[in-house]
PDB file of C-alpha atoms in Angstrom:
ATOM      1  CA  ALA L1256     104.641 158.685 -24.758  1.00  0.00           C
ATOM      2  CA  GLN L1257     108.278 159.559 -24.557  1.00  0.00           C
ATOM      3  CA  LYS L1258     109.071 163.194 -24.064  1.00  0.00           C
ATOM      4  CA  ILE L1259     112.014 165.497 -23.445  1.00  0.00           C
ATOM      5  CA  THR L1260     111.527 168.769 -21.584  1.00  0.00           C
ATOM      6  CA  GLN L1261     113.978 171.652 -21.538  1.00  0.00           C
ATOM      7  CA  THR L1262     112.492 174.403 -19.399  1.00  0.00           C
ATOM      8  CA  GLN L1263     115.166 177.056 -19.937  1.00  0.00           C
ATOM      9  CA  PRO L1264     114.620 178.803 -23.278  1.00  0.00           C
ATOM     10  CA  GLY L1265     117.700 180.959 -22.721  1.00  0.00           C
ATOM     11  CA  MET L1266     120.560 181.357 -20.278  1.00  0.00           C
ATOM     12  CA  PHE L1267     123.493 183.654 -19.680  1.00  0.00           C
ATOM     13  CA  VAL L1268     126.808 182.684 -18.109  1.00  0.00           C
ATOM     14  CA  GLN L1269     130.032 184.555 -17.536  1.00  0.00           C
ATOM     15  CA  GLU L1270     133.127 183.306 -19.292  1.00  0.00           C
ATOM     16  CA  LYS L1271     135.108 180.788 -17.201  1.00  0.00           C
ATOM     17  CA  GLU L1272     132.140 179.946 -14.989  1.00  0.00           C
ATOM     18  CA  ALA L1273     130.301 176.621 -14.967  1.00  0.00           C
ATOM     19  CA  VAL L1274     126.736 176.332 -16.229  1.00  0.00           C
ATOM     20  CA  THR L1275     124.060 173.669 -15.951  1.00  0.00           C
ATOM     21  CA  LEU L1276     121.473 173.149 -18.658  1.00  0.00           C
ATOM     22  CA  ASP L1277     118.391 171.293 -17.486  1.00  0.00           C
ATOM     23  CA  CYS L1278     116.755 168.327 -19.168  1.00  0.00           C
ATOM     24  CA  THR L1279     114.014 166.060 -17.875  1.00  0.00           C
ATOM     25  CA  TYR L1280     112.602 163.086 -19.691  1.00  0.00           C
ATOM     26  CA  ASP L1281     109.641 160.794 -19.572  1.00  0.00           C
ATOM     27  CA  THR L1282     109.703 157.173 -20.654  1.00  0.00           C
ATOM     28  CA  SER L1283     108.357 153.833 -19.549  1.00  0.00           C
ATOM     29  CA  ASP L1284     111.251 151.941 -21.131  1.00  0.00           C
ATOM     30  CA  GLN L1285     113.939 150.405 -18.958  1.00  0.00           C
ATOM     31  CA  SER L1286     116.565 150.726 -21.664  1.00  0.00           C
ATOM     32  CA  TYR L1287     117.139 154.144 -23.181  1.00  0.00           C
ATOM     33  CA  GLY L1288     119.848 156.666 -23.843  1.00  0.00           C
ATOM     34  CA  LEU L1289     120.259 160.390 -23.443  1.00  0.00           C
ATOM     35  CA  PHE L1290     122.217 162.754 -25.645  1.00  0.00           C
ATOM     36  CA  TRP L1291     123.237 166.360 -25.780  1.00  0.00           C
ATOM     37  CA  TYR L1292     123.840 168.166 -29.040  1.00  0.00           C
ATOM     38  CA  LYS L1293     125.185 171.654 -29.664  1.00  0.00           C
ATOM     39  CA  GLN L1294     123.950 173.834 -32.504  1.00  0.00           C
ATOM     40  CA  PRO L1295     126.020 176.979 -33.047  1.00  0.00           C
ATOM     41  CA  SER L1296     124.732 179.878 -35.091  1.00  0.00           C
ATOM     42  CA  SER L1297     126.238 178.297 -38.202  1.00  0.00           C
ATOM     43  CA  GLY L1298     123.525 175.656 -37.942  1.00  0.00           C
ATOM     44  CA  GLU L1299     125.278 172.292 -37.755  1.00  0.00           C
ATOM     45  CA  MET L1300     124.342 169.784 -35.053  1.00  0.00           C
ATOM     46  CA  ILE L1301     127.336 168.641 -33.033  1.00  0.00           C
ATOM     47  CA  PHE L1302     127.201 165.542 -30.846  1.00  0.00           C
ATOM     48  CA  LEU L1303     128.527 166.273 -27.344  1.00  0.00           C
ATOM     49  CA  ILE L1304     127.832 163.436 -24.949  1.00  0.00           C
ATOM     50  CA  TYR L1305     125.834 160.236 -24.421  1.00  0.00           C
ATOM     51  CA  GLN L1306     124.553 158.441 -21.319  1.00  0.00           C
ATOM     52  CA  GLY L1307     122.983 154.998 -21.378  1.00  0.00           C
ATOM     53  CA  SER L1308     120.290 154.206 -18.847  1.00  0.00           C
ATOM     54  CA  TYR L1309     122.332 151.325 -17.411  1.00  0.00           C
ATOM     55  CA  ASP L1310     125.575 153.269 -17.171  1.00  0.00           C
ATOM     56  CA  GLU L1311     126.452 153.569 -13.519  1.00  0.00           C
ATOM     57  CA  GLN L1312     128.801 156.499 -13.860  1.00  0.00           C
ATOM     58  CA  ASN L1313     127.948 159.913 -15.227  1.00  0.00           C
ATOM     59  CA  ALA L1314     129.316 160.456 -18.720  1.00  0.00           C
ATOM     60  CA  THR L1315     132.073 163.010 -19.223  1.00  0.00           C
ATOM     61  CA  GLU L1316     133.704 164.391 -22.355  1.00  0.00           C
ATOM     62  CA  GLY L1317     136.288 167.048 -21.707  1.00  0.00           C
ATOM     63  CA  ARG L1318     134.509 170.095 -20.256  1.00  0.00           C
ATOM     64  CA  TYR L1319     131.106 168.455 -20.669  1.00  0.00           C
ATOM     65  CA  SER L1320     129.533 166.176 -18.115  1.00  0.00           C
ATOM     66  CA  LEU L1321     126.082 164.721 -17.897  1.00  0.00           C
ATOM     67  CA  ASN L1322     124.493 164.755 -14.450  1.00  0.00           C
ATOM     68  CA  PHE L1323     122.246 161.699 -14.726  1.00  0.00           C
ATOM     69  CA  GLN L1324     119.666 161.255 -11.969  1.00  0.00           C
ATOM     70  CA  LYS L1325     117.575 158.273 -12.966  1.00  0.00           C
ATOM     71  CA  ALA L1326     115.042 158.445 -10.148  1.00  0.00           C
ATOM     72  CA  ARG L1327     114.326 162.079 -10.940  1.00  0.00           C
ATOM     73  CA  LYS L1328     114.405 161.413 -14.700  1.00  0.00           C
ATOM     74  CA  SER L1329     116.837 164.205 -15.295  1.00  0.00           C
ATOM     75  CA  ALA L1330     119.905 164.410 -17.504  1.00  0.00           C
ATOM     76  CA  ASN L1331     121.402 167.844 -17.031  1.00  0.00           C
ATOM     77  CA  LEU L1332     124.417 169.008 -19.040  1.00  0.00           C
ATOM     78  CA  VAL L1333     127.184 170.684 -17.076  1.00  0.00           C
ATOM     79  CA  ILE L1334     129.712 172.797 -18.964  1.00  0.00           C
ATOM     80  CA  SER L1335     132.724 173.707 -16.878  1.00  0.00           C
ATOM     81  CA  ALA L1336     134.865 176.791 -17.484  1.00  0.00           C
ATOM     82  CA  SER L1337     132.590 178.295 -20.151  1.00  0.00           C
ATOM     83  CA  GLN L1338     134.181 179.760 -23.239  1.00  0.00           C
ATOM     84  CA  LEU L1339     132.842 182.304 -25.705  1.00  0.00           C
ATOM     85  CA  GLY L1340     132.658 179.537 -28.295  1.00  0.00           C
ATOM     86  CA  ASP L1341     130.149 177.691 -26.127  1.00  0.00           C
ATOM     87  CA  SER L1342     127.491 180.225 -27.086  1.00  0.00           C
ATOM     88  CA  ALA L1343     124.973 178.121 -28.994  1.00  0.00           C
ATOM     89  CA  MET L1344     121.666 176.313 -28.829  1.00  0.00           C
ATOM     90  CA  TYR L1345     121.820 173.073 -26.854  1.00  0.00           C
ATOM     91  CA  PHE L1346     119.439 170.195 -27.403  1.00  0.00           C
ATOM     92  CA  CYS L1347     118.760 167.278 -25.123  1.00  0.00           C
ATOM     93  CA  ALA L1348     117.556 164.117 -26.854  1.00  0.00           C
ATOM     94  CA  MET L1349     116.488 160.627 -25.885  1.00  0.00           C
ATOM     95  CA  ARG L1350     116.991 157.445 -27.844  1.00  0.00           C
ATOM     96  CA  GLU L1351     113.747 155.599 -28.286  1.00  0.00           C
ATOM     97  CA  TYR L1352     114.495 151.963 -27.636  1.00  0.00           C
ATOM     98  CA  GLY L1353     113.820 149.174 -29.980  1.00  0.00           C
ATOM     99  CA  GLY L1354     113.936 147.720 -33.405  1.00  0.00           C
ATOM    100  CA  ALA L1355     115.640 149.395 -36.282  1.00  0.00           C
ATOM    101  CA  THR L1356     114.701 152.889 -35.381  1.00  0.00           C
ATOM    102  CA  ASN L1357     116.577 154.039 -32.349  1.00  0.00           C
ATOM    103  CA  LYS L1358     115.207 157.387 -33.345  1.00  0.00           C
ATOM    104  CA  LEU L1359     115.963 160.447 -31.296  1.00  0.00           C
ATOM    105  CA  ILE L1360     113.317 162.504 -29.574  1.00  0.00           C
ATOM    106  CA  PHE L1361     114.480 166.075 -29.061  1.00  0.00           C
ATOM    107  CA  GLY L1362     113.653 168.796 -26.604  1.00  0.00           C
ATOM    108  CA  THR L1363     113.021 172.341 -27.766  1.00  0.00           C
ATOM    109  CA  GLY L1364     116.490 173.532 -26.820  1.00  0.00           C
ATOM    110  CA  THR L1365     118.210 176.058 -24.561  1.00  0.00           C
ATOM    111  CA  LEU L1366     120.024 179.040 -26.016  1.00  0.00           C
ATOM    112  CA  LEU L1367     123.210 179.685 -24.074  1.00  0.00           C
ATOM    113  CA  ALA L1368     125.014 183.005 -24.263  1.00  0.00           C
ATOM    114  CA  VAL L1369     128.505 183.233 -22.763  1.00  0.00           C
ATOM    115  CA  GLN L1370     129.440 186.762 -21.780  1.00  0.00           C
ATOM    116  CA  PRO L1371     133.033 188.046 -21.548  1.00  0.00           C
TER     117      PRO L1371
ATOM    118  CA  ASP K 892     132.118 163.231 -38.041  1.00  0.00           C
ATOM    119  CA  ALA K 893     130.595 160.754 -40.502  1.00  0.00           C
ATOM    120  CA  GLY K 894     131.491 162.644 -43.669  1.00  0.00           C
ATOM    121  CA  ILE K 895     127.913 163.653 -44.368  1.00  0.00           C
ATOM    122  CA  THR K 896     127.015 166.099 -47.086  1.00  0.00           C
ATOM    123  CA  GLN K 897     123.637 167.429 -48.030  1.00  0.00           C
ATOM    124  CA  SER K 898     122.561 169.010 -51.289  1.00  0.00           C
ATOM    125  CA  PRO K 899     121.352 171.523 -52.010  1.00  0.00           C
ATOM    126  CA  ARG K 900     122.200 173.598 -48.952  1.00  0.00           C
ATOM    127  CA  HIS K 901     119.579 176.188 -49.734  1.00  0.00           C
ATOM    128  CA  LYS K 902     116.529 176.007 -51.952  1.00  0.00           C
ATOM    129  CA  VAL K 903     113.546 178.202 -52.695  1.00  0.00           C
ATOM    130  CA  THR K 904     110.674 176.565 -54.515  1.00  0.00           C
ATOM    131  CA  GLU K 905     107.047 177.224 -55.301  1.00  0.00           C
ATOM    132  CA  THR K 906     104.019 175.535 -53.804  1.00  0.00           C
ATOM    133  CA  GLY K 907     103.045 172.415 -55.704  1.00  0.00           C
ATOM    134  CA  THR K 908     106.457 171.612 -57.177  1.00  0.00           C
ATOM    135  CA  PRO K 909     108.337 168.404 -56.362  1.00  0.00           C
ATOM    136  CA  VAL K 910     111.617 168.741 -54.491  1.00  0.00           C
ATOM    137  CA  THR K 911     114.341 166.191 -53.785  1.00  0.00           C
ATOM    138  CA  LEU K 912     116.989 166.605 -51.121  1.00  0.00           C
ATOM    139  CA  ARG K 913     120.061 164.408 -51.126  1.00  0.00           C
ATOM    140  CA  CYS K 914     122.122 163.077 -48.253  1.00  0.00           C
ATOM    141  CA  HIS K 915     125.467 161.458 -48.977  1.00  0.00           C
ATOM    142  CA  GLN K 916     127.739 159.718 -46.452  1.00  0.00           C
ATOM    143  CA  THR K 917     131.203 158.278 -46.855  1.00  0.00           C
ATOM    144  CA  GLU K 918     131.456 156.171 -43.686  1.00  0.00           C
ATOM    145  CA  ASN K 919     129.345 153.173 -44.707  1.00  0.00           C
ATOM    146  CA  HIS K 920     126.950 153.709 -41.793  1.00  0.00           C
ATOM    147  CA  ARG K 921     123.981 151.395 -41.881  1.00  0.00           C
ATOM    148  CA  TYR K 922     121.305 153.725 -40.537  1.00  0.00           C
ATOM    149  CA  MET K 923     120.241 157.031 -42.036  1.00  0.00           C
ATOM    150  CA  TYR K 924     117.614 159.504 -40.886  1.00  0.00           C
ATOM    151  CA  TRP K 925     115.843 162.603 -42.130  1.00  0.00           C
ATOM    152  CA  TYR K 926     114.720 165.202 -39.571  1.00  0.00           C
ATOM    153  CA  ARG K 927     113.136 168.580 -39.899  1.00  0.00           C
ATOM    154  CA  GLN K 928     113.830 171.452 -37.517  1.00  0.00           C
ATOM    155  CA  ASP K 929     111.216 174.087 -36.793  1.00  0.00           C
ATOM    156  CA  PRO K 930     111.166 176.780 -34.095  1.00  0.00           C
ATOM    157  CA  GLY K 931     109.596 175.522 -30.886  1.00  0.00           C
ATOM    158  CA  HIS K 932     109.696 171.881 -32.001  1.00  0.00           C
ATOM    159  CA  GLY K 933     113.323 170.838 -31.827  1.00  0.00           C
ATOM    160  CA  LEU K 934     114.017 168.183 -34.458  1.00  0.00           C
ATOM    161  CA  ARG K 935     111.400 165.699 -35.586  1.00  0.00           C
ATOM    162  CA  LEU K 936     111.947 162.489 -37.502  1.00  0.00           C
ATOM    163  CA  ILE K 937     110.482 162.295 -40.998  1.00  0.00           C
ATOM    164  CA  HIS K 938     111.760 158.945 -42.321  1.00  0.00           C
ATOM    165  CA  TYR K 939     114.619 156.610 -41.647  1.00  0.00           C
ATOM    166  CA  SER K 940     116.469 153.775 -43.330  1.00  0.00           C
ATOM    167  CA  TYR K 941     118.002 150.667 -41.812  1.00  0.00           C
ATOM    168  CA  GLY K 942     119.642 149.417 -44.979  1.00  0.00           C
ATOM    169  CA  VAL K 943     119.553 149.608 -48.763  1.00  0.00           C
ATOM    170  CA  LYS K 944     115.910 149.718 -49.857  1.00  0.00           C
ATOM    171  CA  ASP K 945     114.781 149.366 -46.215  1.00  0.00           C
ATOM    172  CA  THR K 946     112.949 152.462 -45.048  1.00  0.00           C
ATOM    173  CA  ASP K 947     110.161 153.370 -42.666  1.00  0.00           C
ATOM    174  CA  LYS K 948     108.134 156.347 -41.504  1.00  0.00           C
ATOM    175  CA  GLY K 949     108.849 158.674 -38.646  1.00  0.00           C
ATOM    176  CA  GLU K 950     106.490 160.925 -36.737  1.00  0.00           C
ATOM    177  CA  VAL K 951     105.996 163.601 -39.431  1.00  0.00           C
ATOM    178  CA  SER K 952     106.098 161.610 -42.663  1.00  0.00           C
ATOM    179  CA  ASP K 953     102.971 162.938 -44.401  1.00  0.00           C
ATOM    180  CA  GLY K 954     103.864 164.579 -47.710  1.00  0.00           C
ATOM    181  CA  TYR K 955     107.348 163.048 -47.821  1.00  0.00           C
ATOM    182  CA  SER K 956     108.846 159.957 -49.400  1.00  0.00           C
ATOM    183  CA  VAL K 957     112.364 158.530 -49.292  1.00  0.00           C
ATOM    184  CA  SER K 958     114.566 156.171 -51.212  1.00  0.00           C
ATOM    185  CA  ARG K 959     117.862 154.462 -50.550  1.00  0.00           C
ATOM    186  CA  SER K 960     119.300 152.599 -53.518  1.00  0.00           C
ATOM    187  CA  LYS K 961     122.899 152.704 -52.259  1.00  0.00           C
ATOM    188  CA  THR K 962     124.376 152.611 -48.771  1.00  0.00           C
ATOM    189  CA  GLU K 963     125.828 156.080 -49.143  1.00  0.00           C
ATOM    190  CA  ASP K 964     122.774 157.948 -50.468  1.00  0.00           C
ATOM    191  CA  PHE K 965     119.427 158.723 -48.852  1.00  0.00           C
ATOM    192  CA  LEU K 966     116.980 160.882 -50.786  1.00  0.00           C
ATOM    193  CA  LEU K 967     114.052 162.819 -49.364  1.00  0.00           C
ATOM    194  CA  THR K 968     111.307 163.844 -51.782  1.00  0.00           C
ATOM    195  CA  LEU K 969     108.535 166.316 -51.230  1.00  0.00           C
ATOM    196  CA  GLU K 970     105.983 165.143 -53.770  1.00  0.00           C
ATOM    197  CA  SER K 971     104.172 168.484 -53.953  1.00  0.00           C
ATOM    198  CA  ALA K 972     105.734 171.110 -51.733  1.00  0.00           C
ATOM    199  CA  THR K 973     103.552 173.143 -49.387  1.00  0.00           C
ATOM    200  CA  SER K 974     104.355 176.215 -47.312  1.00  0.00           C
ATOM    201  CA  SER K 975     104.149 174.098 -44.139  1.00  0.00           C
ATOM    202  CA  GLN K 976     107.207 172.213 -45.388  1.00  0.00           C
ATOM    203  CA  THR K 977     109.347 175.329 -45.169  1.00  0.00           C
ATOM    204  CA  SER K 978     111.968 174.169 -42.702  1.00  0.00           C
ATOM    205  CA  VAL K 979     115.569 173.178 -42.161  1.00  0.00           C
ATOM    206  CA  TYR K 980     116.147 169.544 -43.058  1.00  0.00           C
ATOM    207  CA  PHE K 981     118.882 167.495 -41.449  1.00  0.00           C
ATOM    208  CA  CYS K 982     120.198 164.132 -42.458  1.00  0.00           C
ATOM    209  CA  ALA K 983     121.852 161.952 -39.828  1.00  0.00           C
ATOM    210  CA  THR K 984     123.647 158.626 -39.816  1.00  0.00           C
ATOM    211  CA  ARG K 985     124.389 155.946 -37.236  1.00  0.00           C
ATOM    212  CA  VAL K 986     126.905 153.197 -37.616  1.00  0.00           C
ATOM    213  CA  GLY K 987     124.707 150.605 -35.901  1.00  0.00           C
ATOM    214  CA  GLY K 988     125.325 147.764 -33.499  1.00  0.00           C
ATOM    215  CA  GLY K 989     125.870 149.018 -29.970  1.00  0.00           C
ATOM    216  CA  SER K 990     126.714 152.533 -31.118  1.00  0.00           C
ATOM    217  CA  TYR K 991     123.806 154.905 -30.722  1.00  0.00           C
ATOM    218  CA  GLU K 992     125.249 158.304 -31.558  1.00  0.00           C
ATOM    219  CA  GLN K 993     123.770 159.955 -34.601  1.00  0.00           C
ATOM    220  CA  TYR K 994     125.929 162.296 -36.633  1.00  0.00           C
ATOM    221  CA  PHE K 995     124.315 165.081 -38.544  1.00  0.00           C
ATOM    222  CA  GLY K 996     124.884 166.673 -41.899  1.00  0.00           C
ATOM    223  CA  PRO K 997     125.079 170.461 -42.321  1.00  0.00           C
ATOM    224  CA  GLY K 998     121.376 170.867 -43.099  1.00  0.00           C
ATOM    225  CA  THR K 999     119.311 172.143 -46.022  1.00  0.00           C
ATOM    226  CA  ARG K1000     117.240 175.286 -45.681  1.00  0.00           C
ATOM    227  CA  LEU K1001     114.102 174.897 -47.791  1.00  0.00           C
ATOM    228  CA  THR K1002     111.664 177.719 -48.407  1.00  0.00           C
ATOM    229  CA  VAL K1003     108.359 177.027 -50.119  1.00  0.00           C
ATOM    230  CA  THR K1004     106.690 180.193 -51.425  1.00  0.00           C
TER     231      THR K1004
END
């Protein structure tokens, strides 16, 4: 069965420093995709970044990058130059391949606190 | 941002009553999803739709039904609400084709007393 594991329930980082949020996944599919979403205290789910399993380069979106290590089945999110507004819950998710679903399977999240 | 709204945003209801949550999108996305979010579980898929009148079950569909009579609207119904259905409900949409990102609505906080 497909599964996403986020082992860090909570993390602290100093403002302006970089931080890595861990995500490992388990799947037997050859084609899949990995996502990161941000959920601030206001509750909305914000799409951050996507990596397809066949993408050769790591995905980047501004200060966000996804460190994709296929052999290790990891898809860590790196946030560079943390800002106070980055304080939020972060969810890693995997796209389940196939058919009409392409549903997302989510991890349990990591709560990031950025300290001034 | 797919222009997704959810209504109501908050609701308190009693055990045994029917409840309908509405998701409305303005971007003409083909796929729509209902998730629930509970502490320690992340988000879990309840039902999804791949077109008008085309729906199917997700991993936690018991006690829920859905309908999609128009592209822009996806309704989630709790036939007879139970306390275990107290949760935050999110609607999401996906444009389809080779685009896999799902965009989420603001959520509905439902409390069943």
